Coordinates of C-alpha atoms in Angstrom, one line a residue:
X1 CA -58.4 129.6 4.3
X2 CA -57.6 125.9 4.7
X3 CA -60.1 123.6 6.4
X4 CA -60.2 123.2 10.2
X5 CA -58.4 120.2 11.7
X6 CA -61.4 119.4 13.9
X7 CA -65.2 119.2 13.2
X8 CA -66.3 119.0 16.9
X9 CA -64.4 120.1 19.9
X10 CA -65.0 120.5 23.7
X11 CA -63.5 123.7 25.0
X12 CA -62.7 123.6 28.8
X13 CA -62.5 127.2 29.9
X14 CA -61.2 128.0 33.4
X15 CA -63.1 130.6 35.4
X16 CA -59.8 132.2 36.2
X17 CA -59.3 132.9 32.5
X18 CA -62.3 135.3 32.6
X19 CA -60.7 137.4 35.4
X20 CA -58.1 139.1 33.2
X21 CA -56.0 141.1 35.6
X22 CA -58.7 141.4 38.2
X23 CA -58.5 139.5 41.5
X24 CA -61.9 137.8 40.9
X25 CA -65.1 138.2 38.9
X26 CA -65.5 138.7 35.2
X27 CA -63.4 141.2 33.3
X28 CA -65.6 142.4 30.4
X29 CA -62.8 143.2 28.1
X30 CA -61.3 139.7 28.6
X31 CA -64.5 137.9 28.0
X32 CA -65.3 140.0 24.8
X33 CA -61.9 139.1 23.4
X34 CA -62.4 135.4 24.1
X35 CA -65.8 135.4 22.6
X36 CA -64.5 137.2 19.4
X37 CA -62.0 134.2 19.1
X38 CA -64.9 131.7 19.6
X39 CA -67.0 133.6 16.9
X40 CA -64.2 133.2 14.4
X41 CA -64.0 129.5 15.0
X42 CA -67.8 129.1 14.9
X43 CA -67.9 130.8 11.5
X44 CA -65.7 128.0 10.1
X45 CA -68.5 125.5 10.9
X46 CA -66.7 123.9 13.8
X47 CA -69.2 122.5 16.3
X48 CA -68.2 123.9 19.7
X49 CA -69.2 122.8 23.2
X50 CA -67.9 124.6 26.3
X51 CA -67.4 123.6 29.9
X52 CA -66.7 126.5 32.1
X53 CA -65.3 126.7 35.6
X54 CA -66.3 128.9 38.4
X55 CA -63.1 129.7 40.3
X56 CA -63.2 133.4 39.3
X57 CA -66.5 134.0 41.1
X58 CA -66.1 131.4 43.9
X59 CA -62.7 132.8 44.7
X60 CA -64.3 136.0 45.9
X61 CA -66.2 134.1 48.6
X62 CA -63.6 131.4 49.3
X63 CA -62.6 132.7 52.8
X64 CA -66.2 132.3 53.8
X65 CA -66.2 128.7 52.7
X66 CA -63.5 127.7 55.1
X67 CA -64.7 125.0 57.4
X68 CA -67.8 124.5 55.3
X69 CA -69.0 121.0 54.4
X70 CA -67.3 120.0 51.1
X71 CA -70.5 119.0 49.3
X72 CA -72.1 122.4 50.2
X73 CA -69.0 124.3 49.0
X74 CA -69.0 122.3 45.7
X75 CA -72.7 123.1 45.1
X76 CA -71.8 126.8 45.6
X77 CA -69.0 126.3 43.0
X78 CA -71.6 124.8 40.6
X79 CA -73.8 127.9 40.9
X80 CA -70.7 130.0 40.1
X81 CA -70.3 128.1 36.8
X82 CA -73.9 128.9 35.9
X83 CA -73.2 132.6 36.3
X84 CA -70.2 132.4 34.1
X85 CA -72.1 130.4 31.5
X86 CA -74.8 133.0 31.4
X87 CA -72.2 135.8 31.0
X88 CA -70.5 133.9 28.2
X89 CA -73.7 133.2 26.4
X90 CA -74.7 136.9 26.6
X91 CA -71.4 138.0 25.3
X92 CA -71.7 135.6 22.4
X93 CA -75.2 136.9 21.6
X94 CA -73.7 140.4 21.1
X95 CA -71.3 139.1 18.4
X96 CA -74.0 137.1 16.6
X97 CA -73.2 133.7 17.9
X98 CA -76.2 131.6 19.1
X99 CA -75.4 129.8 22.4
X100 CA -77.4 127.5 24.6
X101 CA -76.7 127.0 28.3
X102 CA -77.4 123.6 29.7
X103 CA -77.1 122.9 33.5
X104 CA -76.3 119.6 35.2
X105 CA -78.4 120.8 38.1
X106 CA -82.0 121.9 37.8
X107 CA -82.5 125.6 37.5
X108 CA -85.1 125.6 34.7
X109 CA -86.3 129.1 35.2
X110 CA -82.8 130.3 34.3
X111 CA -81.2 127.7 32.0
X112 CA -82.1 124.4 30.3
X113 CA -81.4 121.1 32.0
X114 CA -78.7 119.0 30.4
X115 CA -80.2 116.5 28.0
X116 CA -77.7 114.7 25.8
X117 CA -79.8 114.3 22.6
X118 CA -80.8 118.0 22.8
X119 CA -77.2 119.1 23.2
X120 CA -76.2 117.0 20.2
X121 CA -79.0 118.6 18.2
X122 CA -77.9 122.1 19.1
X123 CA -74.3 121.3 18.0
X124 CA -75.5 120.0 14.7
X125 CA -77.6 123.2 14.2
X126 CA -74.4 125.2 14.6
X127 CA -75.1 126.5 18.1
X128 CA -72.5 126.8 20.8
X129 CA -73.5 124.7 23.8
X130 CA -72.3 125.8 27.2
X131 CA -72.4 123.2 29.9
X132 CA -72.7 124.6 33.4
X133 CA -72.7 123.1 36.9
X134 CA -70.0 120.6 36.2
X135 CA -71.2 117.0 36.4
X136 CA -74.0 118.0 38.8
X137 CA -72.3 116.1 41.6
X138 CA -70.0 117.3 44.4
X139 CA -66.4 116.0 44.6
X140 CA -66.0 116.1 40.8
X141 CA -64.3 119.0 39.2
X142 CA -65.1 120.9 36.0
X143 CA -62.1 119.1 34.4
X144 CA -64.0 115.9 35.0
X145 CA -67.1 117.5 33.5
X146 CA -65.1 118.4 30.4
X147 CA -63.8 114.9 30.0
X148 CA -67.3 113.5 30.5
X149 CA -69.2 115.9 28.2
X150 CA -66.4 115.6 25.6
X151 CA -66.9 111.9 25.5
X152 CA -70.7 112.2 25.5
X153 CA -70.6 114.7 22.6
X154 CA -68.2 112.6 20.6
X155 CA -65.8 115.5 20.5
X156 CA -62.5 114.9 18.7
X157 CA -60.4 116.7 21.2
X158 CA -60.7 118.5 24.6
X159 CA -59.1 122.0 24.4
X160 CA -58.0 123.0 27.9
X161 CA -57.8 126.8 27.7
X162 CA -55.9 128.4 30.6
X163 CA -53.6 131.3 31.4
X164 CA -50.6 129.0 30.7
X165 CA -49.5 128.3 27.1
X166 CA -48.8 124.6 27.6
X167 CA -47.6 121.8 29.8
X168 CA -44.1 122.3 31.2
X169 CA -41.4 120.1 32.7
X170 CA -41.8 122.2 35.9
X171 CA -43.6 125.3 37.1
X172 CA -42.2 128.0 34.7
X173 CA -42.9 130.7 37.3
X174 CA -40.6 128.9 39.8
X175 CA -38.1 127.3 37.5
X176 CA -36.6 129.4 34.7
X177 CA -35.1 126.3 33.1
X178 CA -38.5 124.7 32.6
X179 CA -39.3 123.7 29.1
X180 CA -42.7 123.2 27.4
X181 CA -43.7 119.9 25.9
X182 CA -45.0 120.0 22.3
X183 CA -46.5 116.5 22.7
X184 CA -46.6 114.0 25.5
X185 CA -48.4 110.7 26.1
X186 CA -51.0 110.2 28.8
X187 CA -48.8 107.5 30.4
X188 CA -45.7 109.8 30.4
X189 CA -47.7 112.7 31.8
X190 CA -49.0 110.5 34.6
X191 CA -45.6 109.1 35.4
X192 CA -44.1 112.6 35.5
X193 CA -47.0 113.8 37.8
X194 CA -47.8 116.6 35.4
X195 CA -50.8 118.7 36.4
X196 CA -52.7 118.6 33.1
X197 CA -56.1 117.8 34.6
X198 CA -57.3 116.2 37.8
X199 CA -56.7 112.4 38.0
X200 CA -60.3 111.4 37.3
X201 CA -60.6 113.6 34.2
X202 CA -57.2 112.5 33.0
X203 CA -58.0 108.8 33.3
X204 CA -61.3 109.3 31.5
X205 CA -59.7 111.0 28.6
X206 CA -57.0 108.4 28.4
X207 CA -59.5 105.5 28.5
X208 CA -61.7 107.1 25.9
X209 CA -58.7 107.9 23.7
X210 CA -59.8 111.6 23.8
X211 CA -56.7 113.8 23.3
X212 CA -56.2 117.0 25.2
X213 CA -54.6 120.2 23.9
X214 CA -53.5 122.6 26.6
X215 CA -53.0 126.2 25.4
X216 CA -53.3 129.8 26.5
X217 CA -56.7 131.4 25.9
X218 CA -55.1 134.8 26.8
X219 CA -53.0 134.7 23.6
X220 CA -54.9 136.3 20.7
X221 CA -55.4 133.9 17.9
X222 CA -54.3 130.8 19.9
X223 CA -57.7 129.2 19.7
X224 CA -57.8 129.5 15.9
X225 CA -54.3 128.1 15.7
X226 CA -55.4 125.1 17.6
X227 CA -58.5 124.6 15.5
X228 CA -56.5 124.8 12.3
X229 CA -54.0 122.3 13.5
X230 CA -51.1 124.7 13.8
X231 CA -48.3 124.3 16.4
X232 CA -49.8 125.7 19.6
X233 CA -49.6 124.6 23.2
X234 CA -49.1 121.0 24.3
X235 CA -50.9 117.9 22.9
X236 CA -51.5 115.0 25.4
X237 CA -52.3 111.9 23.5
X238 CA -52.7 108.1 23.9

């Protein structure tokens, strides 16, 4: 097998991707398949950090959050990402991948606090590092956390793994004539108002010259294709 195209990557995994076909929560079959893909990549020696969202769990209680203070709701969402991170780490353990969960908010009885030098050490040791609780601050999304942690970890690329296989000219569910971009610059994506990431995350990646690859995590083998530099998804670049 040829060498991977990347040595160190930041995988942004949406919580919704863990649901499979379920309305919310974690679909065990889905997470096991994703973890199998991650294990294949880890065996190549790729240093892999993960930022995970919490929309799959928080979605189940979203109606109860209506009218709630935004900061309080955001902290609830952070806790949902911790649950997802624990589930992901447990699934990795079952396939022989060592993972460490680090949280941006203090829950030391459950997971380690985020400490940058320690996270870098884990990556160099070949462990998968799962960053939970976003940035630790309300009003910032896990997309922003991915851009931030990717920059802090000196990742070569942010891999945004979603249920969609790339960035389109329009919503492909609504417009049958929508076409997918193979590559697009940050400036063009901003000018065209393409929803790659939220504005704060997008600006940070652009300023740090940190490219983003958007691809479908539900497609078997897609993660490996991206790691090997094959044509897969959409590359957003400077």
